Short mmCIF file of C-alpha atoms in Angstrom, two decimals:
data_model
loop_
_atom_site.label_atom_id
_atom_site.label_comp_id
_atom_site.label_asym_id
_atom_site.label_seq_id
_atom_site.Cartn_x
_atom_site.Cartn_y
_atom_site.Cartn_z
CA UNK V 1 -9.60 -4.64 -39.12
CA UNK V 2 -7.48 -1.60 -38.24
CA UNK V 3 -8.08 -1.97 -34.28
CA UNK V 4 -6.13 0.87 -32.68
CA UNK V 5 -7.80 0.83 -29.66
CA UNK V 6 -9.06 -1.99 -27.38
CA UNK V 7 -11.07 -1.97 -23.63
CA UNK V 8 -10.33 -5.54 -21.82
CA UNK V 9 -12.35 -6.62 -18.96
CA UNK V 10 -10.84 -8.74 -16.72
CA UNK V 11 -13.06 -12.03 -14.72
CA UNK V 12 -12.35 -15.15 -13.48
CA UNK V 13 -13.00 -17.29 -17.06
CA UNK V 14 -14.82 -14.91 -19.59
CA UNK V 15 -13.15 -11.95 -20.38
CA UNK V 16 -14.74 -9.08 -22.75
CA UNK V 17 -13.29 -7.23 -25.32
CA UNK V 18 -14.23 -3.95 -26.91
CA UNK V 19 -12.25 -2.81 -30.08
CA UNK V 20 -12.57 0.39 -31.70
CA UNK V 21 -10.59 2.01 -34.52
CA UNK V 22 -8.86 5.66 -34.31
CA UNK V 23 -12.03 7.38 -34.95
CA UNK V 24 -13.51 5.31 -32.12
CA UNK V 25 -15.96 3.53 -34.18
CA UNK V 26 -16.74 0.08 -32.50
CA UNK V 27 -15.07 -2.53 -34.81
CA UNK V 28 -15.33 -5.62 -32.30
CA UNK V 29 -17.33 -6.64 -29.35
CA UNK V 30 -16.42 -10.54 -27.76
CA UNK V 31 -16.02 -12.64 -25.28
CA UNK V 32 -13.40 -14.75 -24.75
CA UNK V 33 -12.08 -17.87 -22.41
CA UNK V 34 -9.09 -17.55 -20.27
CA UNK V 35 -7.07 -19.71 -22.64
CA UNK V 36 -8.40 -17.57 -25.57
CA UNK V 37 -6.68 -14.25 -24.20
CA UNK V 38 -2.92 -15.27 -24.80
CA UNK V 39 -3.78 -16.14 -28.83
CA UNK V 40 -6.42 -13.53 -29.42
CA UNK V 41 -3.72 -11.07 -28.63
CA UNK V 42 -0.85 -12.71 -30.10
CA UNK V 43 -2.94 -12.31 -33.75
CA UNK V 44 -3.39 -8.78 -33.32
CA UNK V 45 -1.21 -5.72 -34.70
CA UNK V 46 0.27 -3.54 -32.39
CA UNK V 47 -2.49 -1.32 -30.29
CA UNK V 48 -3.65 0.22 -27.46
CA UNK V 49 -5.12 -2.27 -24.54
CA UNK V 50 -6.66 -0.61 -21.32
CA UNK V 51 -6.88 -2.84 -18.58
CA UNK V 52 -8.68 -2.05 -14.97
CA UNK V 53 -6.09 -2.11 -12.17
CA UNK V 54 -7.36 -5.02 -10.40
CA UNK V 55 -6.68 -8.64 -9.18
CA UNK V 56 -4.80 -10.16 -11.95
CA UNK V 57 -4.25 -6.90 -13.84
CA UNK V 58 -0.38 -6.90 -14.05
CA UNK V 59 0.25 -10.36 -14.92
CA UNK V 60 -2.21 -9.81 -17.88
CA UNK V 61 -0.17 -6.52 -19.00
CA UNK V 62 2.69 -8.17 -18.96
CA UNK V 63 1.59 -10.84 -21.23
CA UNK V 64 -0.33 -8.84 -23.47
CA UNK V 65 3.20 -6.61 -23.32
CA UNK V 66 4.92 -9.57 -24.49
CA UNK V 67 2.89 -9.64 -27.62
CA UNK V 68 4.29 -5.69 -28.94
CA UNK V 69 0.83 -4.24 -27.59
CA UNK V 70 0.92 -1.05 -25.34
CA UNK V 71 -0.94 -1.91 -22.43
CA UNK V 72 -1.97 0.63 -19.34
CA UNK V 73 -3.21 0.00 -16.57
CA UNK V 74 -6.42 2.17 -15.12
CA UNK V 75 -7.50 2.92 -11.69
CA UNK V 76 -11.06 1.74 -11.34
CA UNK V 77 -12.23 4.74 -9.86
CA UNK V 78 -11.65 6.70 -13.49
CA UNK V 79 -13.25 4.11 -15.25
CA UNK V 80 -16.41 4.11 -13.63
CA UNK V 81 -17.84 7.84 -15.19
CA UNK V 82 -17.53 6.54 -18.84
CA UNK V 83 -20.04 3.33 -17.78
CA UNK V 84 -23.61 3.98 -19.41
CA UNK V 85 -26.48 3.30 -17.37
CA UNK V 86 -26.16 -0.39 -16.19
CA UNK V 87 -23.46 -2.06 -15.41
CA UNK V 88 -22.54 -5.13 -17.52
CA UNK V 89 -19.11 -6.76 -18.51
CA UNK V 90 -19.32 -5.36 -22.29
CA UNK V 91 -20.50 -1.86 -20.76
CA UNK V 92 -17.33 -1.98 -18.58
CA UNK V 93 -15.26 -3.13 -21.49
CA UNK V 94 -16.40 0.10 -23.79
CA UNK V 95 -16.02 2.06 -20.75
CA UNK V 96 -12.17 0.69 -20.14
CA UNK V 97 -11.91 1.39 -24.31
CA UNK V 98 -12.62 5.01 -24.08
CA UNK V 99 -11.26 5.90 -20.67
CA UNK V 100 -8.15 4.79 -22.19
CA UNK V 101 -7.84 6.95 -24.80
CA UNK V 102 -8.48 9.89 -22.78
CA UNK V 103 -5.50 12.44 -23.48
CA UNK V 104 -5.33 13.14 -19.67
CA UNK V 105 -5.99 9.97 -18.29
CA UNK V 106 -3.71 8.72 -15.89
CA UNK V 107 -2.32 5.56 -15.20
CA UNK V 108 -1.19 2.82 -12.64
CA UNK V 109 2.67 1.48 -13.64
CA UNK V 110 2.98 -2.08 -14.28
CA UNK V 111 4.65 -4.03 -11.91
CA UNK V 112 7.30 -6.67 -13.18
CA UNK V 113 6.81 -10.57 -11.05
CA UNK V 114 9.41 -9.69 -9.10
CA UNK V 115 8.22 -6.16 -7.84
CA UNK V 116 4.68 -8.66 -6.86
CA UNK V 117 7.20 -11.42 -5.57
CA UNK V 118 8.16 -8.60 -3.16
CA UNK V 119 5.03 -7.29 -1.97
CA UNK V 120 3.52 -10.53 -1.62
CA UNK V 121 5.54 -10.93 1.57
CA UNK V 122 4.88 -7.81 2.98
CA UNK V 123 0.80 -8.71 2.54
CA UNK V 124 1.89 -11.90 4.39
CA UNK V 125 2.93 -10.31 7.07
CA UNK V 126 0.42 -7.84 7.28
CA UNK V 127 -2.13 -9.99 7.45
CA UNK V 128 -0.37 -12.09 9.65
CA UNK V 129 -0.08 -8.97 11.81
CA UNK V 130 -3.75 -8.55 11.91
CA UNK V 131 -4.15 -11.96 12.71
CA UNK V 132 -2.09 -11.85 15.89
CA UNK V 133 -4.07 -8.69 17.27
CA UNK V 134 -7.20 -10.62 17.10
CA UNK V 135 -5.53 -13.79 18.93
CA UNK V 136 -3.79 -10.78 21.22
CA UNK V 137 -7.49 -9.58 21.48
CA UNK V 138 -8.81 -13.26 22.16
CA UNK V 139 -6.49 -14.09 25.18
CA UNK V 140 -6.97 -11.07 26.84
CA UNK V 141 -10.67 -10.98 26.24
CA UNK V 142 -11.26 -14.65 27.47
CA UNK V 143 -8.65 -14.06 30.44
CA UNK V 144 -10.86 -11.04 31.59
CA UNK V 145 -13.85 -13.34 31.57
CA UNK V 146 -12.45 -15.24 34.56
CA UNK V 147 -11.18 -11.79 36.51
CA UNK V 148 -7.54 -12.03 34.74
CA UNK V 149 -6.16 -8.63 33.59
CA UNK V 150 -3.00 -7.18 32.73
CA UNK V 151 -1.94 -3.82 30.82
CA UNK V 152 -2.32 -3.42 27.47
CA UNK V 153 0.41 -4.04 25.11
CA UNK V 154 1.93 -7.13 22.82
CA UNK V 155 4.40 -7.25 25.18
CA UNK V 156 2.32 -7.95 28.18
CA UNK V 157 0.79 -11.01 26.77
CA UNK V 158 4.21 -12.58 28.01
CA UNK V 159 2.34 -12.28 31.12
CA UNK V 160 -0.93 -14.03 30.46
CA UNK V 161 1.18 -16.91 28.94
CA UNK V 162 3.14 -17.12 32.02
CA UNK V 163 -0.03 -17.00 33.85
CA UNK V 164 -1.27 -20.23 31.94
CA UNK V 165 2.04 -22.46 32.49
CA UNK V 166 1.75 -22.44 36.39
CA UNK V 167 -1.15 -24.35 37.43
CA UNK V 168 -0.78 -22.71 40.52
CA UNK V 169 -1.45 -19.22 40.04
CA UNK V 170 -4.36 -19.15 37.54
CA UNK V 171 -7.95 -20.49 39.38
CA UNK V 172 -9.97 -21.33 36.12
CA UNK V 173 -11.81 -24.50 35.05
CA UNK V 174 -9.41 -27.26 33.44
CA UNK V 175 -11.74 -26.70 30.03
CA UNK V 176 -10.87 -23.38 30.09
CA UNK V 177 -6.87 -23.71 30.70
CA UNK V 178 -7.51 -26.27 27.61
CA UNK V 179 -8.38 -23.89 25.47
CA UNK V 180 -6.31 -20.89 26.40
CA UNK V 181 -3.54 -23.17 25.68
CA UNK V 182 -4.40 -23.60 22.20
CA UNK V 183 -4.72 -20.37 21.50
CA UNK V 184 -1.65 -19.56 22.80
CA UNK V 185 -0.28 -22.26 20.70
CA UNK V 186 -1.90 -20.51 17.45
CA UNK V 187 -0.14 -17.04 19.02
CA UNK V 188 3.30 -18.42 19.08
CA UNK V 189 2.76 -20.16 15.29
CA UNK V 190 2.22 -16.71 13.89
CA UNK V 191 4.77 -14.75 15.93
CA UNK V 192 7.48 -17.67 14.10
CA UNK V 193 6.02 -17.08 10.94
CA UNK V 194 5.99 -13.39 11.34
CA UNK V 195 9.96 -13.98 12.37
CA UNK V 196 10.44 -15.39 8.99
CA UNK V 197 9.06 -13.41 6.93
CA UNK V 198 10.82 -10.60 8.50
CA UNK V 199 13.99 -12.03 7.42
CA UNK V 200 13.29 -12.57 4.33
CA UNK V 201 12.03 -8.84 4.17
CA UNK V 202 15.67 -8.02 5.84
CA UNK V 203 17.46 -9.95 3.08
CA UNK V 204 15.87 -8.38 0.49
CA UNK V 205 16.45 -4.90 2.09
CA UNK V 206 20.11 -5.12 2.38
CA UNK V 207 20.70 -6.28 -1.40
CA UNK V 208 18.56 -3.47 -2.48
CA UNK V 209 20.63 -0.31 -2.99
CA UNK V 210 17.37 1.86 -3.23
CA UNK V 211 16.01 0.50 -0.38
CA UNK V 212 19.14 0.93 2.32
CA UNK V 213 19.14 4.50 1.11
CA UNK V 214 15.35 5.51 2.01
CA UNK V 215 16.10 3.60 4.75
CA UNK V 216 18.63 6.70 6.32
CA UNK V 217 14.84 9.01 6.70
CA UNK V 218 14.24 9.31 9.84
CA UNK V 219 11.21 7.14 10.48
CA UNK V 220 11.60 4.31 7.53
CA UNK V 221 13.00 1.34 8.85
CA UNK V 222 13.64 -1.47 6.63
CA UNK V 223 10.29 -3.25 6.07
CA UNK V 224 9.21 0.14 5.51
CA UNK V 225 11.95 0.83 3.24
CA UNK V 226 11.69 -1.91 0.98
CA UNK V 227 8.24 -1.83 0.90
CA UNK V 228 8.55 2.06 -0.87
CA UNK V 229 10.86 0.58 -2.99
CA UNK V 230 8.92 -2.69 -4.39
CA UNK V 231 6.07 -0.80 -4.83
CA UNK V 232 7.69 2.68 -6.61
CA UNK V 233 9.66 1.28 -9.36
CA UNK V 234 10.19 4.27 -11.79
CA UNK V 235 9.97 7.54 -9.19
CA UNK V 236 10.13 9.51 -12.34
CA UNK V 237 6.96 9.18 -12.56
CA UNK V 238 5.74 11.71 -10.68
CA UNK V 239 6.75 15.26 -11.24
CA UNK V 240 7.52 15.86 -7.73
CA UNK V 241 7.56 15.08 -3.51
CA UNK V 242 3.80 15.95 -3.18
CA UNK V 243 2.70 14.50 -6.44
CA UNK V 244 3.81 11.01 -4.62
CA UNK V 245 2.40 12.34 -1.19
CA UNK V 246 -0.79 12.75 -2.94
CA UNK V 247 -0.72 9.35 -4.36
CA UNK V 248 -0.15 7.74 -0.99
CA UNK V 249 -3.20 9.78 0.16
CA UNK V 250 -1.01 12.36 2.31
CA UNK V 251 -2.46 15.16 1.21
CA UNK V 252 -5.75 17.14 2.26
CA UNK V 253 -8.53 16.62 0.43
CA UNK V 254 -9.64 19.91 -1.59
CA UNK V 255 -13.43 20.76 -1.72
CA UNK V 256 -13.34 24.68 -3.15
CA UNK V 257 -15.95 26.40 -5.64
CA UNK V 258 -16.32 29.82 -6.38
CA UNK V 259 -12.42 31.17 -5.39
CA UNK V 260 -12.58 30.06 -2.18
CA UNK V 261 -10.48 27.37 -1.12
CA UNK V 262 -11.10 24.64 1.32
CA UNK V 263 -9.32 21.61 2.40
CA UNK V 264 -10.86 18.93 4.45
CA UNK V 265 -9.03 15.96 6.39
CA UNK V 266 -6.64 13.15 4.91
CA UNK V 267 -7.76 12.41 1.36
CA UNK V 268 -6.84 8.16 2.25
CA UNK V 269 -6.73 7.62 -1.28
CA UNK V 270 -4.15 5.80 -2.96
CA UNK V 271 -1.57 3.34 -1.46
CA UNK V 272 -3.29 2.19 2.13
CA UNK V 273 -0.36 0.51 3.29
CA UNK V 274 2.56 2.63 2.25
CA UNK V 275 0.32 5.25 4.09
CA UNK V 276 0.03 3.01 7.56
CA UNK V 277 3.40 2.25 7.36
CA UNK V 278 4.72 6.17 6.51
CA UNK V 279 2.19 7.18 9.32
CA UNK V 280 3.68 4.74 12.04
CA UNK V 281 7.26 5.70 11.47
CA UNK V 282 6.06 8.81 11.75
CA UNK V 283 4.51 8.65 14.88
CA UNK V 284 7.68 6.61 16.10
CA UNK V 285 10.39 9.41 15.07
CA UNK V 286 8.01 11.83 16.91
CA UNK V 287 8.35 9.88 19.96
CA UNK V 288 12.33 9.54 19.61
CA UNK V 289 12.92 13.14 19.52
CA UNK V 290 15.27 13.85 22.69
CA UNK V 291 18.57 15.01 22.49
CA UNK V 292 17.98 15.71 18.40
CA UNK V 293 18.75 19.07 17.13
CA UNK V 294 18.59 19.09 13.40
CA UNK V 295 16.55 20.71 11.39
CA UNK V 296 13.66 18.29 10.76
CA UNK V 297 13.75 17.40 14.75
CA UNK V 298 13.21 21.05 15.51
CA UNK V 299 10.75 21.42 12.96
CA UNK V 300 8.78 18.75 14.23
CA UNK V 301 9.05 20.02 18.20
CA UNK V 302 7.94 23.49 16.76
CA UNK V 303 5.10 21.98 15.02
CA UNK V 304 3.70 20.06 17.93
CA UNK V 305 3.78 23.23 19.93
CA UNK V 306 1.24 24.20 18.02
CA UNK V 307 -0.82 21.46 16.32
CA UNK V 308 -2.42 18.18 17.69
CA UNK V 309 -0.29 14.83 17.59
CA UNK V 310 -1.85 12.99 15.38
CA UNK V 311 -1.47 16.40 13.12
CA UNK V 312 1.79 16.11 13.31
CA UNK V 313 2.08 12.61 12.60
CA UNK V 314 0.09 13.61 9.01
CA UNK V 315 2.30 16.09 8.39
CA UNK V 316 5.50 14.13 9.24
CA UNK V 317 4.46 11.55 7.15
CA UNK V 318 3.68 13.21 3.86
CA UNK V 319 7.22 15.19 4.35
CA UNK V 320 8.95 11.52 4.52
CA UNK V 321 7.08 10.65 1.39
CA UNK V 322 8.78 13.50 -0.26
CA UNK V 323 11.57 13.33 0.94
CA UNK V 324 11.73 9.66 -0.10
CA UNK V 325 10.91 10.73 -3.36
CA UNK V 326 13.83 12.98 -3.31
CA UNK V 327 15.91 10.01 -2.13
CA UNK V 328 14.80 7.85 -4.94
CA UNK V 329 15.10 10.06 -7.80
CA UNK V 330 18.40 11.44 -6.88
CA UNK V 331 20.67 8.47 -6.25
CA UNK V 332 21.49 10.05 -2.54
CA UNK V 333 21.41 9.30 1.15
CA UNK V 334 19.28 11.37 3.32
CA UNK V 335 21.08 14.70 4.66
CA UNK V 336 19.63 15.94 7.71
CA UNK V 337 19.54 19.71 7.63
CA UNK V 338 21.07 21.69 9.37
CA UNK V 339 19.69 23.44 12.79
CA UNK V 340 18.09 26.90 12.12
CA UNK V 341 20.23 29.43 13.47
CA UNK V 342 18.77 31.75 16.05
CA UNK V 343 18.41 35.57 15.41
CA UNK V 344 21.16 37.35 17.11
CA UNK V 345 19.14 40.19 19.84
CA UNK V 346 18.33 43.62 18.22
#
């Protein structure tokens, strides 16, 4: 059969195929088991796979890549308009087969294991983040309960757990000490996990040349840094600074017809967490402005003269994604500019 073309869809144990030739006639429709995949490929000439990006998706490009197939990877999103009418796993495999042929179509880059061996520690953490707010949330929620309450903060939790060690001071119910104790336990399990991860993330940050140079932007620390840099493997990718912005989700989200432009809030589409963690830094460097007098400091002080803070922090943001761009695809450190230079009095 002279396959050119071929739509995958992914599962758990049965996986669909679609097969077409280069005049798109349908040459092959099947299903196959997960141990089927490796060998089905393996007996096929060289072609064109599309593949959704989802859960699993890069580790089966990469072995479908080891078989001389080229493989790309699609966002969901710009597979679903080529479904027809229902949705089914051999509708979403002719969809994948089509949507991948598309001259225009674009693409998601595959990540190698260790690029995933990276990120899989800063989801750890991340989630291990979330999980200590909610404990965070717990203690102080329960502590209220019995009259307890201290500012807001992580760092004031130091307080509560203080609090709980002197028998003395707290006047609550020995069931209740009993079980703020064990979640206090649970707190202090996840802040040592968190404290290990971290160094990994640390380790990996200082043997990554890429990585120690986005970290010199104002507002990308480390975790930050490497993060950018395990997820962005090829910056070439994208033609420039706001063409990575945009895929972050940086970048307003245009709604125009008939000449007249419009542009509504924060598209969010794209990478979620490069975006929280771009946005935070952000919003840190904002606050850690005194004394600064380059040119991106006084552009920023200017700026929130004039627009909202959390503006700002947008705006901040999507100019550290390009300049991080910049960063990547020219081998440098970052340069802060220089001060603008006053006009001299007519």
């Amino acid at each position: 059969m002279n396959i050119t073309t071929i739509g995958l869809d992914l599962a758990k144990r049965i996986f669909q195929v679609h097969a077409a030739d280069a005049a798109g006639s349908v040459l092959l429709k099947r299903k196959l088991q997960r141990a089927e995949v490796d060998a089905f490929f393996a007996g096929l000439p060289p072609c064109l796979v599309g593949i959704e990006a989802c859960a699993t998706a890069h580790h089966w490009a990469r072995v479908i890549r080891a078989h001389g197939h080229d493989v790309r990877l699609i966002p969901p999103a710009y597979v679903k308009p080529y479904v027809r009418r229902g949705k089914t796993d051999a509708a979403d495999a002719a969809a994948i087969c089509e949507a991948v042929s598309r001259p225009h179509m674009r693409f998601v880059p595959i990540k190698s294991a260790e690029q995933q061996a990276g990120l899989l520690h800063h989801r750890t953490r991340d989630l291990l983040v979330r999980q200590r707010t909610m404990l965070i949330g717990a203690l102080r929620g329960h502590f209220a309960e019995f009259g307890i309450v201290v500012p807001a903060g992580q760092h004031r939790v130091g307080q509560l757990v203080a609090m709980l060690q002197d028998d003395d001071v707290l006047d609550i119910p020995p069931l209740a000490r009993e079980g703020l104790r064990g979640l206090v336990g649970a707190l202090q399990a996840l802040e040592d996990r968190i404290e290990g991860i971290e160094k990994v993330l640390m380790r990996e940050h200082k043997a990554n040349p890429v990585s120690k140079r986005l970290a010199t932007i104002p507002g990308i620390g480390p975790i930050t840094a490497s993060a950018i840099a395990a997820t962005i493997s090829d910056p070439t990718l994208f033609k420039s600074g706001r063409d990575l912005a945009a895929w972050i989700g940086l970048v307003p989200k245009p709604h125009s017809s008939g000449g007249k432009e419009k542009l509504g809030g924060v598209s969010k589409q794209g990478d979620r967490y490069l975006r929280r963690l771009l946005t935070v830094g952000a919003t840190a460097a904002m606050r850690h402005l005194k004394g600064k007098t380059d040119g991106l400091s006084v552009w920023i002080r200017e700026l929130m003269e004039r627009r909202p803070f959390r503006l700002v922090s947008l705006a901040l943001a999507n100019k550290m994604a390009r300049i991080a761009w910049a960063v990547m695809t020219r081998g440098e450190t970052f340069r802060a500019p220089p001060a603008p230079v006053a006009a001299a009095p007519a």
